[in-house]
PDB file of C-alpha atoms in Angstrom:
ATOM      1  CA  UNK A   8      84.813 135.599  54.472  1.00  0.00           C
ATOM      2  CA  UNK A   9      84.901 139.215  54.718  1.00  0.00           C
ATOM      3  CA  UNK A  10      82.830 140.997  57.548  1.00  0.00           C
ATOM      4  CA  UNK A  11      81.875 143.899  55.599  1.00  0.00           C
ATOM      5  CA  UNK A  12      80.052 142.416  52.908  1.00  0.00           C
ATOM      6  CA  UNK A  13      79.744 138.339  54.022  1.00  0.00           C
ATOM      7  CA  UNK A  14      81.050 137.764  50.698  1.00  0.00           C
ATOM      8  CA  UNK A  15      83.687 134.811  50.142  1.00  0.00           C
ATOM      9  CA  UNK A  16      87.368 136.496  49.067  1.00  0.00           C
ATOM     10  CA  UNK A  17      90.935 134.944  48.875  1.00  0.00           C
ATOM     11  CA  UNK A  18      91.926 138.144  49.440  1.00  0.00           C
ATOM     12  CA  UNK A  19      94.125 138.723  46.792  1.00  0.00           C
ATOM     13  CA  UNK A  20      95.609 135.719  46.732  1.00  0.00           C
ATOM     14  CA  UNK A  21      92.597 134.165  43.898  1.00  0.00           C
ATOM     15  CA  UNK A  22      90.070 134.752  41.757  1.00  0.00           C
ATOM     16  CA  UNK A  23      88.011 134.615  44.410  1.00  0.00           C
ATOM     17  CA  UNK A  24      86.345 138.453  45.340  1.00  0.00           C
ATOM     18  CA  UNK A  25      84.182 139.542  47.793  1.00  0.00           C
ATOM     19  CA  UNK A  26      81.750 142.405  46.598  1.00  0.00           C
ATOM     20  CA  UNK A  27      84.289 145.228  48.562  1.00  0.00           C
ATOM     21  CA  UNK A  28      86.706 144.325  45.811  1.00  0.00           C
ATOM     22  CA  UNK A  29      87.032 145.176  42.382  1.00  0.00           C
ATOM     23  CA  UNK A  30      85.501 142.698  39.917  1.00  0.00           C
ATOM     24  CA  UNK A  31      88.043 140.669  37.503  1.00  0.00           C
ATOM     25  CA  UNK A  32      87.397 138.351  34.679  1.00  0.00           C
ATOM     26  CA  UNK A  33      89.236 134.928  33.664  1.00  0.00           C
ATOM     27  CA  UNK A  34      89.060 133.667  30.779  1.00  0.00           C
ATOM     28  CA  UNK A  35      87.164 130.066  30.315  1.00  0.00           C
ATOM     29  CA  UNK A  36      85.505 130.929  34.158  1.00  0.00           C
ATOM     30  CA  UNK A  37      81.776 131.887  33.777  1.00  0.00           C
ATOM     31  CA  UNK A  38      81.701 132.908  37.646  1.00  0.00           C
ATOM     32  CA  UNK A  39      85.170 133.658  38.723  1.00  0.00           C
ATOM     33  CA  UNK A  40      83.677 134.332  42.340  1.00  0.00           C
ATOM     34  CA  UNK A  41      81.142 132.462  42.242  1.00  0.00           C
ATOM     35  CA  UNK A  42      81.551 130.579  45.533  1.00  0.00           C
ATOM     36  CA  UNK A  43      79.472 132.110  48.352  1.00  0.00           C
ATOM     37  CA  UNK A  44      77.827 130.714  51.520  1.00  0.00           C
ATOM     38  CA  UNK A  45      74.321 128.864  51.342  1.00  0.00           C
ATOM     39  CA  UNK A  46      71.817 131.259  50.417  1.00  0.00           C
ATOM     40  CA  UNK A  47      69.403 129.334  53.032  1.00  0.00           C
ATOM     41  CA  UNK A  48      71.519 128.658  56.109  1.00  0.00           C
ATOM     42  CA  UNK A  49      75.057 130.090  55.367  1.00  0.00           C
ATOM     43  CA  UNK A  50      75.930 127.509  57.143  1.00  0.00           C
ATOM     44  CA  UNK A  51      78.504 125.967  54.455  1.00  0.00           C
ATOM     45  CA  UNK A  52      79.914 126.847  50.988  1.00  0.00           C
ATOM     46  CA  UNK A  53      77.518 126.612  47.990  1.00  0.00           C
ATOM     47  CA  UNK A  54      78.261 127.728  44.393  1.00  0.00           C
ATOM     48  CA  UNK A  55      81.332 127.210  41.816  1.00  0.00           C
ATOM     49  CA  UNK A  56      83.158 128.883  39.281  1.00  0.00           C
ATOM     50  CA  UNK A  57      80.013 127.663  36.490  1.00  0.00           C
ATOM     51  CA  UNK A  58      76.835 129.104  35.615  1.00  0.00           C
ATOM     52  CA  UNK A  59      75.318 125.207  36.534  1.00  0.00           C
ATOM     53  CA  UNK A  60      76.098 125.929  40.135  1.00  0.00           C
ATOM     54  CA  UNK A  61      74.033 125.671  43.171  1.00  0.00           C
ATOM     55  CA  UNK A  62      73.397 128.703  45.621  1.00  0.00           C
ATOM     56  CA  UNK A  63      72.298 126.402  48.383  1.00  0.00           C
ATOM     57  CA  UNK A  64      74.850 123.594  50.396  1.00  0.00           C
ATOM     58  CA  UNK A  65      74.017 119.978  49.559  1.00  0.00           C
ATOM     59  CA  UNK A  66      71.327 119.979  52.967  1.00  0.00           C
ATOM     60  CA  UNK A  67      69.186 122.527  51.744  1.00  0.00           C
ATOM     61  CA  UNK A  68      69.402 121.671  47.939  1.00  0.00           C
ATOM     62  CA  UNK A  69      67.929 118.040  48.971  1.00  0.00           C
ATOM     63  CA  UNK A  70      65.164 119.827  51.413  1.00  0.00           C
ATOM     64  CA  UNK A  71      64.526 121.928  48.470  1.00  0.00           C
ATOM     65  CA  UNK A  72      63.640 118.978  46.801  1.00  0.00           C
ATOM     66  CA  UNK A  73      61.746 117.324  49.472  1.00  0.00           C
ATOM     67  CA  UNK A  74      59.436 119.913  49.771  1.00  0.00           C
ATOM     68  CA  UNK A  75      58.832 120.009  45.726  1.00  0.00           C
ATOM     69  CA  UNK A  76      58.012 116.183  46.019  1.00  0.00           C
ATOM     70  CA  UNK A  77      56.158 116.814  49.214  1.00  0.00           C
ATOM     71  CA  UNK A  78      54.122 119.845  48.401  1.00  0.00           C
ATOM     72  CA  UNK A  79      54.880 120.918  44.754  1.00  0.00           C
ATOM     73  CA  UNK A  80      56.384 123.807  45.723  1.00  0.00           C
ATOM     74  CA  UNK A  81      60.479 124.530  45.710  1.00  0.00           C
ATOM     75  CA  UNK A  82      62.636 127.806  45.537  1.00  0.00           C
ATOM     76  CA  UNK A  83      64.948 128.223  42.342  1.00  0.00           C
ATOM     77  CA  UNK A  84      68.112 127.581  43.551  1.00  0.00           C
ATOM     78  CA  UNK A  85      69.959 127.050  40.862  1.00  0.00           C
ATOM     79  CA  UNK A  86      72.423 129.915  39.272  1.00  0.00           C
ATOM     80  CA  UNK A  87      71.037 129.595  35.751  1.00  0.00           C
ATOM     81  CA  UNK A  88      67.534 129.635  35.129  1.00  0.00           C
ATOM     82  CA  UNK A  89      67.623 126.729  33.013  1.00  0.00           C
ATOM     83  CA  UNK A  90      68.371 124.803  36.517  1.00  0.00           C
ATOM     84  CA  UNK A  91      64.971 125.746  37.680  1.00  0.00           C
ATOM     85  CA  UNK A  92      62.760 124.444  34.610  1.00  0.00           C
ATOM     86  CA  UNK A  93      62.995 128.666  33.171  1.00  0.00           C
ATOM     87  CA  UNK A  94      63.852 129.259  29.685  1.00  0.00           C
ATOM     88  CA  UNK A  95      62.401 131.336  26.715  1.00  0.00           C
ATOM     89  CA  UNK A  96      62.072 129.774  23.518  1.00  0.00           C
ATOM     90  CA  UNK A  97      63.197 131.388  20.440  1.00  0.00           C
ATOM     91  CA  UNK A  98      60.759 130.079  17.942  1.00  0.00           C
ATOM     92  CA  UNK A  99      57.274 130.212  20.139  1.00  0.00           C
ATOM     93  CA  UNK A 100      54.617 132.406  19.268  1.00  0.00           C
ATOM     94  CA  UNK A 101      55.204 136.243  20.984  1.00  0.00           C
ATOM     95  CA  UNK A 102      52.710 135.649  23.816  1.00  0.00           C
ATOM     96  CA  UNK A 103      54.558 132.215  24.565  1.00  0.00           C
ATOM     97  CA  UNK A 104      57.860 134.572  24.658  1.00  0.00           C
ATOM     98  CA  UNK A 105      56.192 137.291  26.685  1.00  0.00           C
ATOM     99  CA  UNK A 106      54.669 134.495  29.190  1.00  0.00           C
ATOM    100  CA  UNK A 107      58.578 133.585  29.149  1.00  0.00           C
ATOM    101  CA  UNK A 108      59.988 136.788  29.701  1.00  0.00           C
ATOM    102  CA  UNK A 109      58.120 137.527  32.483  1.00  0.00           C
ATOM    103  CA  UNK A 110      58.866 134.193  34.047  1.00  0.00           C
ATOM    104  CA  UNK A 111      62.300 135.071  33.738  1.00  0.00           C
ATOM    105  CA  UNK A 112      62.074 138.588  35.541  1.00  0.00           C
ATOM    106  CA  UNK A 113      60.110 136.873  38.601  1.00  0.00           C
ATOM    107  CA  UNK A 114      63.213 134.609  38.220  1.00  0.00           C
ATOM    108  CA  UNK A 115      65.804 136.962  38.861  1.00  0.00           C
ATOM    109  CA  UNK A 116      63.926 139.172  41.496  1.00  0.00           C
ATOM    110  CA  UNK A 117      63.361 135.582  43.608  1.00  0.00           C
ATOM    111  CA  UNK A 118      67.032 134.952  42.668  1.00  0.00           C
ATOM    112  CA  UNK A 119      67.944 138.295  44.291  1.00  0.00           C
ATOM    113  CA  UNK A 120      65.913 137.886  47.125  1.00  0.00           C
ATOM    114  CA  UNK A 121      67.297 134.406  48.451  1.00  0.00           C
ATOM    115  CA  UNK A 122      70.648 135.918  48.254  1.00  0.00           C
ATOM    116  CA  UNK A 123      69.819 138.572  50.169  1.00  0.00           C
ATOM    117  CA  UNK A 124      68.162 136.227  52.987  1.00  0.00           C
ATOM    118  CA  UNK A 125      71.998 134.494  52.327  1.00  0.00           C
ATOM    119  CA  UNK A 126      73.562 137.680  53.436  1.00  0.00           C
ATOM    120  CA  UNK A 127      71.697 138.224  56.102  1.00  0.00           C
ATOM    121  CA  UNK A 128      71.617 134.793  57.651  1.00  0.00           C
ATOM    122  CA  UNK A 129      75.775 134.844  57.130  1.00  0.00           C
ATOM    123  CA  UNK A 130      75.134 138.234  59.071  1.00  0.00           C
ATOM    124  CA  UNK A 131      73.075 136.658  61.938  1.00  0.00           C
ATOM    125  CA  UNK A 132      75.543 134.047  62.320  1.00  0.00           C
ATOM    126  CA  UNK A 133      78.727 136.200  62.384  1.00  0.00           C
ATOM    127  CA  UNK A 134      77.164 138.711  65.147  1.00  0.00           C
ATOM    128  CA  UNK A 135      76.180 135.517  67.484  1.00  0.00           C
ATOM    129  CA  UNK A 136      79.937 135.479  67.809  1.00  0.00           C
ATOM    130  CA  UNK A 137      80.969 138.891  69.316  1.00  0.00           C
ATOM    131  CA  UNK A 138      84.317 137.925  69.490  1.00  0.00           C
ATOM    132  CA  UNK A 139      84.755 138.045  65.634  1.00  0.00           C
ATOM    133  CA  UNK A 140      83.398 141.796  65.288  1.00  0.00           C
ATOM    134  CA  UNK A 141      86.401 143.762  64.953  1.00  0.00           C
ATOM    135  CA  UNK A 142      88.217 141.179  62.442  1.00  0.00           C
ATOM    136  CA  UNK A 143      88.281 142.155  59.101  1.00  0.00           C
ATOM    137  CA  UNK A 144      87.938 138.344  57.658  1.00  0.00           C
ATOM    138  CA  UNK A 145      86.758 135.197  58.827  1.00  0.00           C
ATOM    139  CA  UNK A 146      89.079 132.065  57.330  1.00  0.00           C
ATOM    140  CA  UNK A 147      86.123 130.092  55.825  1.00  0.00           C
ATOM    141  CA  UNK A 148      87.316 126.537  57.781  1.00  0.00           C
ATOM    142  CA  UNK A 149      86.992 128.661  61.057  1.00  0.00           C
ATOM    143  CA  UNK A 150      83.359 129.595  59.597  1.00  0.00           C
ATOM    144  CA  UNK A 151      82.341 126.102  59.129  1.00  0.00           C
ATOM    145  CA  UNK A 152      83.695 124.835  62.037  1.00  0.00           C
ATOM    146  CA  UNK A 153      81.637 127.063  64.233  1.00  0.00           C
ATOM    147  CA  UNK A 154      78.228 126.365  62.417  1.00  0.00           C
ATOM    148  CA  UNK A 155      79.084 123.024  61.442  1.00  0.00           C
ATOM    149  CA  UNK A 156      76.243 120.726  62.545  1.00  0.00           C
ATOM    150  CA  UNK A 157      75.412 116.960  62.270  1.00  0.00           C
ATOM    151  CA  UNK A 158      72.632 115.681  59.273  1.00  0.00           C
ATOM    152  CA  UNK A 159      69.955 115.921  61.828  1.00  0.00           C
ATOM    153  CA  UNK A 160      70.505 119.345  62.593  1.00  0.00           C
ATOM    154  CA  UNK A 161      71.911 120.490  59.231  1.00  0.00           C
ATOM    155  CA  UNK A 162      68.235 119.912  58.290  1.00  0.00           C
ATOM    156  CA  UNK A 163      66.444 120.899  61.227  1.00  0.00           C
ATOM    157  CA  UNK A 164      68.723 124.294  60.405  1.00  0.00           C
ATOM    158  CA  UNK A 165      67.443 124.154  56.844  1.00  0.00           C
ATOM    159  CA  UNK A 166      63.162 123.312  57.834  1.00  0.00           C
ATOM    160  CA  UNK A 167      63.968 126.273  59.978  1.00  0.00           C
ATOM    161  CA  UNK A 168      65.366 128.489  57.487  1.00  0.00           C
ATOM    162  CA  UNK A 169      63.115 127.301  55.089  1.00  0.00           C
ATOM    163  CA  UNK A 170      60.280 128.651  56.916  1.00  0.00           C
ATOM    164  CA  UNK A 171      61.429 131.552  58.143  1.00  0.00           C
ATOM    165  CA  UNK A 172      62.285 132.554  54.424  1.00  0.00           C
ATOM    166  CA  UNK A 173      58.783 131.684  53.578  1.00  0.00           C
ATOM    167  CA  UNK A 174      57.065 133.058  56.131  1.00  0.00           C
ATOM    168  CA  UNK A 175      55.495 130.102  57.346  1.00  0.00           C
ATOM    169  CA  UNK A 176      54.871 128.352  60.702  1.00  0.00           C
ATOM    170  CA  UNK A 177      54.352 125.311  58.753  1.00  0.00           C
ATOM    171  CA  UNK A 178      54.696 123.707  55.370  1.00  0.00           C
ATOM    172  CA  UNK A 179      50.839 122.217  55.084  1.00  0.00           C
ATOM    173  CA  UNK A 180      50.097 125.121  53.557  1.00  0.00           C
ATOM    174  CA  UNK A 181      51.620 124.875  50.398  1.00  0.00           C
ATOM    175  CA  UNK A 182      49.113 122.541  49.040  1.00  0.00           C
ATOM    176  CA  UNK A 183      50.440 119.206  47.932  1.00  0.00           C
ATOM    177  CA  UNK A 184      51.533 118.236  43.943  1.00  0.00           C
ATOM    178  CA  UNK A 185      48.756 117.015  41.894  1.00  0.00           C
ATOM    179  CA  UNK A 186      48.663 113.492  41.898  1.00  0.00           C
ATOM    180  CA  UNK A 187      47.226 112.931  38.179  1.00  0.00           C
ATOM    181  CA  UNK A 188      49.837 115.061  36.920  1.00  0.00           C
ATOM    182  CA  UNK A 189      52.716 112.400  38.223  1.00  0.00           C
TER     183      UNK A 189
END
């Protein structure tokens, strides 16, 4: 992980690329540095080389879901829109397409936003350990190692993060799904 930008790099070594590096395309890889840490806890490494990819680690994608069969309420957290129920149709009427364009703009802005709550949890984390300060990279094992937690407090990690991304003390007041619509 580099310590400038908390972006995942091989440096140089892979198509991995931190955002302090120059961008480079492979053929037949939609997201040739796509892998990043969780955009909720930055705990662990989320993502992939596809667009289908997850921004969150496997705790947080199944709190995610909790909370949308809890409360009806979840963040997009998956890299393509069509991971988080988003997509324009072609042949709908133009206010059905404008209703859909505008979904997908709030879609990208929330996308942006959770990964720059990502960055700035990986930045929390890294300056908890002031021995790491002046080193240009963290190795990502090292990383994970030192936030590493069991289930229990992978989760607690995530309810925390969660709400703090939220702003919310506590998650009664999202409402609840609408039972008739189940």
């Amino acid at each position: 992980m580099c310590t400038s930008c908390f972006g995942l790099t091989s440096a140089g070594h892979g198509m991995q690329r931190c955002r302090c590096e120059k961008y480079q395309a492979y053929p037949g890889v939609d997201c040739p540095s796509g892998f990043h840490l969780c955009h909720m806890c930055a705990a662990s490494i989320a993502g992939g080389t596809g667009r289908y990819s997850w921004n969150v680690c496997e705790v947080c994608l199944k709190f995610n879901r909790s909370l949308k069969t809890k409360y009806g309420v979840s963040l997009p957290l998956g890299r393509h829109s069509i991971m988080n129920g988003i997509s324009i149709p072609i042949h709908a009427t133009k206010s059905v397409q404008e209703e859909g364009i505008t979904e997908m703009l709030n879609f990208l802005d929330k996308a942006q936003s959770l990964s720059d709550w990502g960055d700035l949890q990986a930045r929390t984390l890294f300056e908890s350990i002031p021995s790491w300060r002046k080193e240009p990279f963290i190795r990502l094992r090292r990383w994970e190692e030192k936030f590493a937690l069991s289930k229990v407090k992978a989760t607690t990690r995530s309810v925390t993060a969660f709400k703090q991304y939220l702003r919310i003390e506590d998650f009664s007041v999202l409402g609840s799904p609408d039972v008739s619509q189940e």
